[in-house]
Amino acid sequence: MAGTALSAQTPSAPKLSTPQPSAAAMRPATPPISATPAPSPAGSAAPTPPANPAAPSAPASDEITVRGRELADMTPLSGPKEFISPMGEPFRSETDLSGAELWFRKADANGDGRMTREEFRADAMRFFNLLDTDHDKVIGPIELEHYENDIAPEIRVMNTYGDPSKVKVDSDGNVTDAPYPTRLGAGRYSYIAAPEPVLATDSNLDRGVTVYEFITAADARMKSLDHNGDGVLTRDDLPHLRRPNDPRQ
């Protein structure tokens, strides 16, 4: 029997059919609506949101304002170059400003043109601490002498005002007769008619001024200057000072 040649046939792999997408599936999907904008494609700059409109700038001005009030409207205090503060501190101006204006600017700590009771007290305590050289909270006899002789020698009270060239003489240099001006010592340079304003705070007359005595006197002196009783001192509250040898004083 003739042998029949068997050819080895390799079975072919079954063909896989790929399902075709439906027409509906081939439509582009509608992106969901979102409040957040879609990210920009890579490489492109993100859109810049519109800037908020800038607030209108204030008109340029050369004036310095303090609590809405222009310093140009604050007329400086007039008066002599020499001034003794209500608590006895001497001010000697070397500028066109009066001594009283130098004191007011120093005591008015926030520069608003209104000296409050707290500011008046703080100014008084600053000077108290300057006089209290041994820091025992008392201005004693030696410290009082230092004040009268060295710190404010112009307050020295003499029958010729401490300066014969300025008292008891008229404009021609002739000696004048009594009566003489009523203000003596520091009173010639101050709003307070006290010849020795520091010693005058010694209420118990023991030649020692305590903090309590000094602050009590400060409150009383501020009240005497606060004519409208509103609790603050302005430049308009304070009297005009004349020269020390002015006979009208």
Tab-separated table of C-alpha atoms in Angstrom:
chain	number	residue	atom	x	y	z
A	1	MET	CA	0.000	0.000	0.000
A	2	ALA	CA	1.473	3.042	-1.099
A	3	GLY	CA	1.950	5.283	1.839
A	4	THR	CA	0.067	8.443	1.736
A	5	ALA	CA	2.224	11.381	2.646
A	6	LEU	CA	0.641	13.317	5.423
A	7	SER	CA	1.462	16.937	5.351
A	8	ALA	CA	1.694	18.441	8.697
A	9	GLN	CA	-0.604	21.331	8.649
A	10	THR	CA	-0.361	23.895	11.401
A	11	PRO	CA	-3.735	25.108	12.416
A	12	SER	CA	-4.078	28.862	11.937
A	13	ALA	CA	-5.009	31.105	14.861
A	14	PRO	CA	-8.605	32.059	14.994
A	15	LYS	CA	-9.324	35.548	13.692
A	16	LEU	CA	-10.527	37.973	16.380
A	17	SER	CA	-13.009	40.484	15.261
A	18	THR	CA	-12.780	43.978	16.839
A	19	PRO	CA	-16.158	45.331	17.655
A	20	GLN	CA	-16.843	48.578	15.802
A	21	PRO	CA	-17.912	51.514	17.943
A	22	SER	CA	-21.364	52.790	17.487
A	23	ALA	CA	-22.027	56.189	15.984
A	24	ALA	CA	-23.093	57.572	19.354
A	25	ALA	CA	-19.903	56.403	20.955
A	26	MET	CA	-17.840	58.185	18.299
A	27	ARG	CA	-19.324	61.579	19.167
A	28	PRO	CA	-16.961	63.728	21.282
A	29	ALA	CA	-17.926	63.745	24.915
A	30	THR	CA	-19.295	66.993	26.312
A	31	PRO	CA	-17.072	68.170	29.153
A	32	PRO	CA	-18.807	68.663	32.456
A	33	ILE	CA	-19.677	72.235	33.401
A	34	SER	CA	-17.455	73.405	36.253
A	35	ALA	CA	-16.941	76.712	38.024
A	36	THR	CA	-13.207	76.099	37.866
A	37	PRO	CA	-11.668	77.028	34.512
A	38	ALA	CA	-9.963	74.248	32.637
A	39	PRO	CA	-6.188	74.214	32.918
A	40	SER	CA	-4.332	75.900	30.100
A	41	PRO	CA	-2.510	73.655	27.623
A	42	ALA	CA	1.092	73.021	28.458
A	43	GLY	CA	3.352	75.798	27.319
A	44	SER	CA	0.706	78.482	27.183
A	45	ALA	CA	0.397	81.233	29.769
A	46	ALA	CA	-2.574	81.230	32.090
A	47	PRO	CA	-4.906	84.144	31.584
A	48	THR	CA	-4.289	86.994	34.013
A	49	PRO	CA	-7.364	88.094	35.931
A	50	PRO	CA	-8.156	91.792	35.625
A	51	ALA	CA	-6.536	93.864	38.331
A	52	ASN	CA	-8.685	95.664	40.864
A	53	PRO	CA	-8.938	99.337	40.041
A	54	ALA	CA	-6.485	101.344	42.129
A	55	ALA	CA	-7.924	103.675	44.720
A	56	PRO	CA	-7.530	107.325	43.784
A	57	SER	CA	-4.441	108.769	45.429
A	58	ALA	CA	-4.674	111.754	47.707
A	59	PRO	CA	-3.518	115.004	46.198
A	60	ALA	CA	0.084	115.791	46.981
A	61	SER	CA	0.576	118.258	49.795
A	62	ASP	CA	3.569	119.756	51.528
A	63	GLU	CA	1.672	120.174	54.792
A	64	ILE	CA	2.149	117.790	57.721
A	65	THR	CA	-1.130	116.818	59.309
A	66	VAL	CA	-1.699	115.680	62.871
A	67	ARG	CA	-5.063	114.059	63.575
A	68	GLY	CA	-6.515	115.858	60.578
A	69	ARG	CA	-5.267	119.259	61.633
A	70	GLU	CA	-2.519	121.027	59.735
A	71	LEU	CA	0.494	122.152	61.706
A	72	ALA	CA	0.492	125.283	59.613
A	73	ASP	CA	-2.733	126.252	61.380
A	74	MET	CA	-1.146	125.917	64.828
A	75	THR	CA	0.185	129.391	65.522
A	76	PRO	CA	3.237	129.095	67.789
A	77	LEU	CA	3.051	130.651	71.223
A	78	SER	CA	4.492	134.128	71.324
A	79	GLY	CA	6.562	135.642	74.077
A	80	PRO	CA	10.133	136.084	75.285
A	81	LYS	CA	12.957	133.660	74.595
A	82	GLU	CA	13.206	132.780	78.275
A	83	PHE	CA	10.369	130.831	79.832
A	84	ILE	CA	9.776	128.989	83.093
A	85	SER	CA	7.283	126.146	82.711
A	86	PRO	CA	4.342	125.858	85.118
A	87	MET	CA	6.345	123.300	87.105
A	88	GLY	CA	9.525	125.406	87.130
A	89	GLU	CA	11.631	124.085	84.247
A	90	PRO	CA	13.574	126.793	82.381
A	91	PHE	CA	13.442	126.991	78.581
A	92	ARG	CA	15.841	129.300	76.746
A	93	SER	CA	15.179	129.535	73.040
A	94	GLU	CA	17.987	130.129	70.580
A	95	THR	CA	15.641	130.201	67.574
A	96	ASP	CA	12.730	132.341	66.440
A	97	LEU	CA	10.408	130.302	68.665
A	98	SER	CA	9.483	131.537	72.107
A	99	GLY	CA	10.518	129.651	75.215
A	100	ALA	CA	6.848	128.910	75.883
A	101	GLU	CA	6.508	127.257	72.468
A	102	LEU	CA	9.543	125.050	73.188
A	103	TRP	CA	7.900	123.879	76.400
A	104	PHE	CA	4.524	123.234	74.766
A	105	ARG	CA	6.057	121.134	72.002
A	106	LYS	CA	8.003	119.069	74.519
A	107	ALA	CA	5.048	118.484	76.836
A	108	ASP	CA	2.581	117.759	74.018
A	109	ALA	CA	4.041	114.288	73.509
A	110	ASN	CA	1.936	113.240	70.507
A	111	GLY	CA	2.103	116.628	68.827
A	112	ASP	CA	-1.642	117.010	68.316
A	113	GLY	CA	-1.791	120.519	69.734
A	114	ARG	CA	-3.780	119.371	72.786
A	115	MET	CA	-1.939	118.869	76.061
A	116	THR	CA	-3.895	116.397	78.148
A	117	ARG	CA	-3.759	115.950	81.913
A	118	GLU	CA	-1.685	112.804	81.396
A	119	GLU	CA	0.806	114.671	79.224
A	120	PHE	CA	0.992	117.564	81.687
A	121	ARG	CA	1.649	115.107	84.508
A	122	ALA	CA	4.256	113.204	82.500
A	123	ASP	CA	6.082	116.454	81.747
A	124	ALA	CA	6.015	117.344	85.442
A	125	MET	CA	7.416	113.945	86.455
A	126	ARG	CA	10.154	114.166	83.841
A	127	PHE	CA	11.339	117.393	85.456
A	128	PHE	CA	10.884	115.998	88.981
A	129	ASN	CA	13.191	113.103	88.120
A	130	LEU	CA	15.742	115.554	86.742
A	131	LEU	CA	15.761	117.460	90.028
A	132	ASP	CA	15.748	114.323	92.208
A	133	THR	CA	19.448	113.631	91.695
A	134	ASP	CA	19.698	111.015	94.466
A	135	HIS	CA	16.537	109.236	93.220
A	136	ASP	CA	14.913	108.989	96.641
A	137	LYS	CA	11.567	110.342	95.331
A	138	VAL	CA	12.036	113.574	97.296
A	139	ILE	CA	13.482	116.894	96.130
A	140	GLY	CA	15.402	117.797	99.263
A	141	PRO	CA	17.082	121.009	100.459
A	142	ILE	CA	20.357	120.419	98.602
A	143	GLU	CA	18.485	119.608	95.383
A	144	LEU	CA	16.320	122.713	95.804
A	145	GLU	CA	19.439	124.832	96.206
A	146	HIS	CA	20.904	123.242	93.064
A	147	TYR	CA	17.735	124.137	91.189
A	148	GLU	CA	17.704	127.743	92.364
A	149	ASN	CA	21.412	128.424	91.854
A	150	ASP	CA	22.344	126.297	88.847
A	151	ILE	CA	19.332	125.106	86.856
A	152	ALA	CA	17.193	128.266	86.961
A	153	PRO	CA	19.222	131.096	88.477
A	154	GLU	CA	16.940	133.678	86.848
A	155	ILE	CA	14.292	132.898	89.454
A	156	ARG	CA	16.378	134.300	92.287
A	157	VAL	CA	14.274	136.912	94.046
A	158	MET	CA	15.996	140.141	95.014
A	159	ASN	CA	14.697	143.605	95.620
A	160	THR	CA	16.032	144.477	92.172
A	161	TYR	CA	14.586	141.402	90.423
A	162	GLY	CA	18.023	139.794	90.488
A	163	ASP	CA	19.144	142.010	87.592
A	164	PRO	CA	19.594	145.708	88.389
A	165	SER	CA	19.803	146.563	84.691
A	166	LYS	CA	16.230	145.400	84.119
A	167	VAL	CA	14.351	146.696	87.157
A	168	LYS	CA	13.866	149.962	88.956
A	169	VAL	CA	14.968	151.854	85.853
A	170	ASP	CA	13.011	153.575	83.119
A	171	SER	CA	13.777	153.584	79.400
A	172	ASP	CA	16.381	156.324	79.968
A	173	GLY	CA	18.159	154.347	82.659
A	174	ASN	CA	16.837	156.421	85.544
A	175	VAL	CA	15.888	154.707	88.770
A	176	THR	CA	12.132	154.489	89.138
A	177	ASP	CA	9.982	154.618	92.213
A	178	ALA	CA	7.610	152.001	93.547
A	179	PRO	CA	5.274	150.342	92.878
A	180	TYR	CA	7.144	147.676	91.035
A	181	PRO	CA	5.702	144.865	88.905
A	182	THR	CA	3.829	142.337	90.992
A	183	ARG	CA	5.509	139.234	89.528
A	184	LEU	CA	8.818	138.256	91.066
A	185	GLY	CA	11.342	135.493	90.453
A	186	ALA	CA	10.093	132.784	88.122
A	187	GLY	CA	6.743	134.546	87.884
A	188	ARG	CA	8.319	137.029	85.483
A	189	TYR	CA	8.922	134.239	82.967
A	190	SER	CA	5.931	131.992	83.540
A	191	TYR	CA	2.183	131.575	83.385
A	192	ILE	CA	2.254	130.848	87.112
A	193	ALA	CA	2.913	133.782	89.470
A	194	ALA	CA	5.136	131.785	91.824
A	195	PRO	CA	8.596	133.229	92.552
A	196	GLU	CA	9.972	129.736	93.290
A	197	PRO	CA	7.653	127.226	91.573
A	198	VAL	CA	9.356	124.057	92.813
A	199	LEU	CA	9.522	125.036	96.474
A	200	ALA	CA	5.932	126.289	96.214
A	201	THR	CA	4.777	122.682	95.774
A	202	ASP	CA	6.047	121.831	99.275
A	203	SER	CA	2.610	121.845	100.868
A	204	ASN	CA	3.739	120.851	104.390
A	205	LEU	CA	6.707	123.272	104.396
A	206	ASP	CA	9.299	120.687	105.404
A	207	ARG	CA	11.805	121.742	102.699
A	208	GLY	CA	11.253	118.476	100.875
A	209	VAL	CA	9.009	118.001	97.827
A	210	THR	CA	7.516	114.533	97.410
A	211	VAL	CA	6.094	113.012	94.240
A	212	TYR	CA	2.594	113.355	95.674
A	213	GLU	CA	3.092	117.060	96.415
A	214	PHE	CA	4.545	117.731	92.976
A	215	ILE	CA	1.791	115.917	91.067
A	216	THR	CA	-0.915	117.514	93.209
A	217	ALA	CA	0.509	120.927	92.358
A	218	ALA	CA	0.720	119.959	88.679
A	219	ASP	CA	-2.983	119.104	88.609
A	220	ALA	CA	-3.871	122.407	90.302
A	221	ARG	CA	-1.711	124.455	87.947
A	222	MET	CA	-3.094	122.820	84.844
A	223	LYS	CA	-6.618	123.445	86.089
A	224	SER	CA	-5.804	127.123	86.633
A	225	LEU	CA	-4.687	127.395	82.992
A	226	ASP	CA	-7.588	125.366	81.577
A	227	HIS	CA	-10.046	128.257	81.471
A	228	ASN	CA	-12.782	126.420	79.561
A	229	GLY	CA	-12.523	123.335	81.790
A	230	ASP	CA	-12.337	120.782	78.964
A	231	GLY	CA	-9.401	118.901	80.507
A	232	VAL	CA	-6.843	119.831	77.844
A	233	LEU	CA	-4.581	122.796	77.170
A	234	THR	CA	-4.292	124.272	73.708
A	235	ARG	CA	-2.188	127.202	72.615
A	236	ASP	CA	-5.335	129.324	72.631
A	237	ASP	CA	-5.856	128.593	76.340
A	238	LEU	CA	-2.524	130.067	77.373
A	239	PRO	CA	-1.990	133.768	78.082
A	240	HIS	CA	0.392	136.020	76.223
A	241	LEU	CA	3.663	136.627	78.050
A	242	ARG	CA	5.461	139.958	78.073
A	243	ARG	CA	9.097	140.657	78.690
A	244	PRO	CA	10.183	140.255	82.342
A	245	ASN	CA	10.760	143.994	82.861
A	246	ASP	CA	7.446	145.055	81.317
A	247	PRO	CA	5.728	147.200	84.010
A	248	ARG	CA	2.274	146.075	82.812
A	249	GLN	CA	2.964	142.588	84.114
